[in-house]
């Protein structure tokens, strides 16, 4: 079952923060986050494994609450380069496949 | 280092024609392989995945099929394309489950 992402779209000014949420109706083992620019392949940002860990990548970080089956991606002090569509992907225990949400379109303007 | 090759980059095909998209991975062995499709402005839909040679799992019943004739080769096929098969097709690989996906550069397929 496809995870649900929210919001569907976000418009930010440079320097503003944003949070993108991802929730699933199934028990999760891992959550992936990717960013895709128009016409290009998705680029891996980070993966969070069962255990409630939080990860960071420059000014982008994420958390995973396995009990709530939710993950959030935090973008701080956004830059123009952050524009794109963000996808969360989820995997269940023992699974081999990543199922993606519908995506969140992020537009950062100067 | 590992690389993934996917071709062609763009393809325009008439309705009813056959399709063959190929993807190869270099620099690793026994990867998990995946085909995703992305309709214009939409999300990534998993079509097929494979955890070994000759093993294919289909996620969505449709007009497509996949094969893995060699360890690092994954092929997406159709005997007769439909208009609804148009989209951006992405091949991807991972070392195993619950590890990051490495995507190919994609094939933009237009069925007219």
mmCIF file of C-alpha atoms in Angstrom:
data_model
loop_
_atom_site.group_PDB
_atom_site.id
_atom_site.type_symbol
_atom_site.label_atom_id
_atom_site.label_comp_id
_atom_site.label_asym_id
_atom_site.label_seq_id
_atom_site.Cartn_x
_atom_site.Cartn_y
_atom_site.Cartn_z
ATOM 1 C CA UNK A 1 0.000 0.000 0.000
ATOM 2 C CA UNK A 2 1.278 3.407 -1.021
ATOM 3 C CA UNK A 3 2.453 5.694 1.812
ATOM 4 C CA UNK A 4 0.683 9.036 2.127
ATOM 5 C CA UNK A 5 2.722 12.217 1.822
ATOM 6 C CA UNK A 6 1.748 15.675 2.962
ATOM 7 C CA UNK A 7 1.629 18.404 1.935
ATOM 8 C CA UNK A 8 1.250 17.868 -1.801
ATOM 9 C CA UNK A 9 3.085 21.088 -2.561
ATOM 10 C CA UNK A 10 5.042 23.775 -0.735
ATOM 11 C CA UNK A 11 6.279 27.191 -1.822
ATOM 12 C CA UNK A 12 9.088 28.709 0.238
ATOM 13 C CA UNK A 13 11.293 31.749 0.174
ATOM 14 C CA UNK A 14 15.016 31.186 0.489
ATOM 15 C CA UNK A 15 15.968 30.673 4.101
ATOM 16 C CA UNK A 16 12.576 29.356 5.244
ATOM 17 C CA UNK A 17 12.029 25.927 6.741
ATOM 18 C CA UNK A 18 9.712 23.117 5.656
ATOM 19 C CA UNK A 19 8.527 19.751 6.923
ATOM 20 C CA UNK A 20 7.318 16.931 4.694
ATOM 21 C CA UNK A 21 5.442 14.054 6.264
ATOM 22 C CA UNK A 22 5.067 10.434 5.220
ATOM 23 C CA UNK A 23 2.736 7.912 6.844
ATOM 24 C CA UNK A 24 1.902 4.292 6.212
ATOM 25 C CA UNK A 25 -0.875 1.932 7.213
ATOM 26 C CA UNK A 26 1.623 -0.946 7.382
ATOM 27 C CA UNK A 27 4.367 -1.736 9.871
ATOM 28 C CA UNK A 28 7.596 -0.405 8.427
ATOM 29 C CA UNK A 29 11.186 -1.513 8.623
ATOM 30 C CA UNK A 30 12.696 1.381 6.735
ATOM 31 C CA UNK A 31 11.871 4.708 5.143
ATOM 32 C CA UNK A 32 13.791 6.213 2.227
ATOM 33 C CA UNK A 33 13.811 9.842 1.097
ATOM 34 C CA UNK A 34 14.668 10.965 -2.450
ATOM 35 C CA UNK A 35 14.621 14.238 -4.349
ATOM 36 C CA UNK A 36 13.827 14.431 -8.050
ATOM 37 C CA UNK A 37 14.429 17.334 -10.400
ATOM 38 C CA UNK A 38 12.214 17.601 -13.463
ATOM 39 C CA UNK A 39 13.140 15.068 -16.141
ATOM 40 C CA UNK A 40 15.842 13.476 -14.024
ATOM 41 C CA UNK A 41 16.148 10.348 -11.930
ATOM 42 C CA UNK A 42 15.471 10.544 -8.189
ATOM 43 C CA UNK A 43 18.520 11.149 -6.017
ATOM 44 C CA UNK A 44 18.920 9.412 -2.681
ATOM 45 C CA UNK A 45 18.897 11.650 0.401
ATOM 46 C CA UNK A 46 18.782 9.256 3.331
ATOM 47 C CA UNK A 47 17.372 6.034 4.698
ATOM 48 C CA UNK A 48 16.069 5.475 8.208
ATOM 49 C CA UNK A 49 15.816 2.036 9.698
ATOM 50 C CA UNK A 50 13.512 0.686 12.368
ATOM 51 C CA UNK A 51 14.662 2.012 15.724
ATOM 52 C CA UNK A 52 13.383 5.570 15.682
ATOM 53 C CA UNK A 53 16.606 7.086 14.508
ATOM 54 C CA UNK A 54 17.083 10.554 13.174
ATOM 55 C CA UNK A 55 19.518 11.404 10.436
ATOM 56 C CA UNK A 56 20.942 14.550 8.985
ATOM 57 C CA UNK A 57 22.408 15.549 5.668
ATOM 58 C CA UNK A 58 23.675 19.125 5.675
ATOM 59 C CA UNK A 59 20.531 21.162 6.391
ATOM 60 C CA UNK A 60 18.208 18.273 5.614
ATOM 61 C CA UNK A 61 17.316 15.801 8.326
ATOM 62 C CA UNK A 62 14.651 13.194 8.934
ATOM 63 C CA UNK A 63 13.035 11.210 11.711
ATOM 64 C CA UNK A 64 11.246 7.869 11.783
ATOM 65 C CA UNK A 65 8.639 6.897 14.358
ATOM 66 C CA UNK A 66 8.087 3.191 13.790
ATOM 67 C CA UNK A 67 5.236 2.978 16.305
ATOM 68 C CA UNK A 68 3.255 5.595 14.460
ATOM 69 C CA UNK A 69 4.529 4.329 11.108
ATOM 70 C CA UNK A 70 5.478 7.869 10.206
ATOM 71 C CA UNK A 71 8.517 9.712 8.968
ATOM 72 C CA UNK A 72 9.206 13.398 8.530
ATOM 73 C CA UNK A 73 11.772 15.219 6.404
ATOM 74 C CA UNK A 74 13.021 18.554 7.735
ATOM 75 C CA UNK A 75 14.472 21.167 5.417
ATOM 76 C CA UNK A 76 16.047 24.104 7.216
ATOM 77 C CA UNK A 77 17.220 27.416 5.791
ATOM 78 C CA UNK A 78 16.091 26.326 2.332
ATOM 79 C CA UNK A 79 18.179 27.091 -0.732
ATOM 80 C CA UNK A 80 17.113 27.468 -4.361
ATOM 81 C CA UNK A 81 18.731 24.091 -5.062
ATOM 82 C CA UNK A 82 16.233 22.392 -2.753
ATOM 83 C CA UNK A 83 13.474 22.844 -5.325
ATOM 84 C CA UNK A 84 12.145 19.585 -6.709
ATOM 85 C CA UNK A 85 9.805 16.779 -5.840
ATOM 86 C CA UNK A 86 10.473 14.830 -2.664
ATOM 87 C CA UNK A 87 9.445 11.209 -2.405
ATOM 88 C CA UNK A 88 9.318 8.953 0.585
ATOM 89 C CA UNK A 89 9.665 5.242 -0.018
ATOM 90 C CA UNK A 90 8.762 2.556 2.476
ATOM 91 C CA UNK A 91 9.773 -1.055 3.013
ATOM 92 C CA UNK A 92 8.259 -3.623 5.307
ATOM 93 C CA UNK A 93 10.112 -6.221 7.343
ATOM 94 C CA UNK A 94 11.489 -8.954 5.103
ATOM 95 C CA UNK A 95 10.429 -7.083 2.012
ATOM 96 C CA UNK A 96 12.516 -6.499 -1.064
ATOM 97 C CA UNK A 97 10.580 -3.642 -2.555
ATOM 98 C CA UNK A 98 10.317 0.087 -1.956
ATOM 99 C CA UNK A 99 6.879 1.613 -2.432
ATOM 100 C CA UNK A 100 6.815 5.355 -2.995
ATOM 101 C CA UNK A 101 4.374 8.028 -1.995
ATOM 102 C CA UNK A 102 2.861 10.424 -4.538
ATOM 103 C CA UNK A 103 5.520 13.052 -3.828
ATOM 104 C CA UNK A 104 5.671 16.575 -2.439
ATOM 105 C CA UNK A 105 6.528 19.386 -4.825
ATOM 106 C CA UNK A 106 8.796 21.963 -3.217
ATOM 107 C CA UNK A 107 9.512 25.285 -4.853
ATOM 108 C CA UNK A 108 11.999 27.677 -3.325
ATOM 109 C CA UNK A 109 12.006 31.222 -4.638
ATOM 110 C CA UNK A 110 14.541 34.001 -4.146
ATOM 111 C CA UNK B 1 32.443 1.638 -8.435
ATOM 112 C CA UNK B 2 28.950 0.624 -9.405
ATOM 113 C CA UNK B 3 27.115 2.083 -12.369
ATOM 114 C CA UNK B 4 23.730 1.512 -13.924
ATOM 115 C CA UNK B 5 23.046 1.927 -17.617
ATOM 116 C CA UNK B 6 19.591 2.369 -19.068
ATOM 117 C CA UNK B 7 18.680 2.976 -22.678
ATOM 118 C CA UNK B 8 17.330 4.494 -24.786
ATOM 119 C CA UNK B 9 16.855 7.917 -23.176
ATOM 120 C CA UNK B 10 13.784 8.714 -25.268
ATOM 121 C CA UNK B 11 11.510 6.570 -27.367
ATOM 122 C CA UNK B 12 8.471 7.326 -29.497
ATOM 123 C CA UNK B 13 6.447 4.289 -30.476
ATOM 124 C CA UNK B 14 3.102 3.774 -32.240
ATOM 125 C CA UNK B 15 0.229 2.064 -30.478
ATOM 126 C CA UNK B 16 0.394 -1.692 -30.982
ATOM 127 C CA UNK B 17 4.141 -1.837 -31.516
ATOM 128 C CA UNK B 18 6.461 -3.933 -29.313
ATOM 129 C CA UNK B 19 8.756 -2.558 -26.627
ATOM 130 C CA UNK B 20 12.082 -3.572 -25.173
ATOM 131 C CA UNK B 21 13.929 -1.480 -22.592
ATOM 132 C CA UNK B 22 17.215 -2.698 -21.232
ATOM 133 C CA UNK B 23 19.060 -1.979 -18.027
ATOM 134 C CA UNK B 24 22.462 -3.243 -16.932
ATOM 135 C CA UNK B 25 24.379 -2.822 -13.710
ATOM 136 C CA UNK B 26 28.155 -2.907 -13.418
ATOM 137 C CA UNK B 27 30.458 -3.265 -10.457
ATOM 138 C CA UNK B 28 28.305 -5.439 -8.228
ATOM 139 C CA UNK B 29 26.912 -8.937 -8.188
ATOM 140 C CA UNK B 30 23.479 -10.352 -7.401
ATOM 141 C CA UNK B 31 21.767 -6.969 -7.084
ATOM 142 C CA UNK B 32 18.063 -6.520 -6.493
ATOM 143 C CA UNK B 33 16.648 -4.973 -9.679
ATOM 144 C CA UNK B 34 13.556 -2.843 -10.141
ATOM 145 C CA UNK B 35 11.444 -1.225 -12.857
ATOM 146 C CA UNK B 36 9.416 1.848 -11.914
ATOM 147 C CA UNK B 37 7.118 3.950 -14.077
ATOM 148 C CA UNK B 38 6.272 7.582 -13.557
ATOM 149 C CA UNK B 39 3.328 9.164 -15.386
ATOM 150 C CA UNK B 40 3.633 12.887 -16.089
ATOM 151 C CA UNK B 41 3.568 14.808 -12.822
ATOM 152 C CA UNK B 42 2.895 11.701 -10.791
ATOM 153 C CA UNK B 43 4.652 9.404 -8.345
ATOM 154 C CA UNK B 44 6.845 6.353 -8.849
ATOM 155 C CA UNK B 45 4.899 3.174 -9.464
ATOM 156 C CA UNK B 46 6.729 -0.103 -8.903
ATOM 157 C CA UNK B 47 6.164 -2.412 -11.872
ATOM 158 C CA UNK B 48 8.528 -5.364 -11.341
ATOM 159 C CA UNK B 49 11.358 -6.417 -9.097
ATOM 160 C CA UNK B 50 13.825 -9.276 -9.104
ATOM 161 C CA UNK B 51 16.085 -10.692 -6.398
ATOM 162 C CA UNK B 52 17.851 -13.194 -8.658
ATOM 163 C CA UNK B 53 18.312 -14.521 -12.185
ATOM 164 C CA UNK B 54 15.034 -15.694 -13.674
ATOM 165 C CA UNK B 55 13.040 -14.516 -10.657
ATOM 166 C CA UNK B 56 10.477 -11.793 -11.392
ATOM 167 C CA UNK B 57 7.794 -10.370 -9.116
ATOM 168 C CA UNK B 58 5.024 -8.351 -10.721
ATOM 169 C CA UNK B 59 3.354 -5.612 -8.743
ATOM 170 C CA UNK B 60 0.625 -4.404 -11.058
ATOM 171 C CA UNK B 61 -1.229 -6.457 -13.692
ATOM 172 C CA UNK B 62 -0.671 -4.686 -16.972
ATOM 173 C CA UNK B 63 0.476 -4.837 -20.544
ATOM 174 C CA UNK B 64 4.138 -5.273 -19.620
ATOM 175 C CA UNK B 65 6.506 -8.064 -18.689
ATOM 176 C CA UNK B 66 10.036 -8.236 -17.335
ATOM 177 C CA UNK B 67 12.893 -10.684 -17.602
ATOM 178 C CA UNK B 68 16.294 -11.104 -16.001
ATOM 179 C CA UNK B 69 18.343 -13.287 -18.343
ATOM 180 C CA UNK B 70 21.637 -12.479 -16.618
ATOM 181 C CA UNK B 71 22.615 -11.452 -13.103
ATOM 182 C CA UNK B 72 22.994 -7.756 -13.900
ATOM 183 C CA UNK B 73 20.591 -7.373 -16.799
ATOM 184 C CA UNK B 74 16.935 -6.444 -16.488
ATOM 185 C CA UNK B 75 14.614 -6.095 -19.477
ATOM 186 C CA UNK B 76 11.160 -4.562 -19.691
ATOM 187 C CA UNK B 77 8.992 -5.688 -22.610
ATOM 188 C CA UNK B 78 5.608 -5.379 -24.197
ATOM 189 C CA UNK B 79 4.149 -7.187 -27.181
ATOM 190 C CA UNK B 80 1.695 -4.415 -28.026
ATOM 191 C CA UNK B 81 1.960 -0.942 -26.555
ATOM 192 C CA UNK B 82 -1.072 1.003 -25.361
ATOM 193 C CA UNK B 83 -1.453 4.767 -25.060
ATOM 194 C CA UNK B 84 -1.532 4.328 -21.284
ATOM 195 C CA UNK B 85 1.990 2.844 -21.362
ATOM 196 C CA UNK B 86 3.444 6.306 -21.948
ATOM 197 C CA UNK B 87 5.621 7.566 -19.130
ATOM 198 C CA UNK B 88 9.083 7.857 -17.650
ATOM 199 C CA UNK B 89 10.547 4.410 -16.998
ATOM 200 C CA UNK B 90 13.231 4.060 -14.387
ATOM 201 C CA UNK B 91 15.416 1.080 -13.678
ATOM 202 C CA UNK B 92 16.990 0.832 -10.234
ATOM 203 C CA UNK B 93 19.154 -1.497 -8.193
ATOM 204 C CA UNK B 94 20.006 -2.077 -4.551
ATOM 205 C CA UNK B 95 22.401 -4.422 -2.768
ATOM 206 C CA UNK B 96 19.564 -5.967 -0.820
ATOM 207 C CA UNK B 97 16.294 -5.059 0.820
ATOM 208 C CA UNK B 98 16.130 -1.983 3.042
ATOM 209 C CA UNK B 99 19.107 -0.363 1.350
ATOM 210 C CA UNK B 100 19.134 2.677 -0.873
ATOM 211 C CA UNK B 101 18.110 2.514 -4.493
ATOM 212 C CA UNK B 102 20.407 3.612 -7.298
ATOM 213 C CA UNK B 103 18.407 4.816 -10.285
ATOM 214 C CA UNK B 104 19.273 4.790 -13.964
ATOM 215 C CA UNK B 105 18.823 7.950 -15.997
ATOM 216 C CA UNK B 106 15.401 6.837 -17.246
ATOM 217 C CA UNK B 107 13.608 6.342 -20.561
ATOM 218 C CA UNK B 108 10.902 8.775 -21.626
ATOM 219 C CA UNK B 109 8.425 6.673 -23.601
ATOM 220 C CA UNK B 110 5.724 8.296 -25.697
ATOM 221 C CA UNK B 111 3.134 6.033 -27.272
ATOM 222 C CA UNK B 112 1.246 7.769 -30.073
#
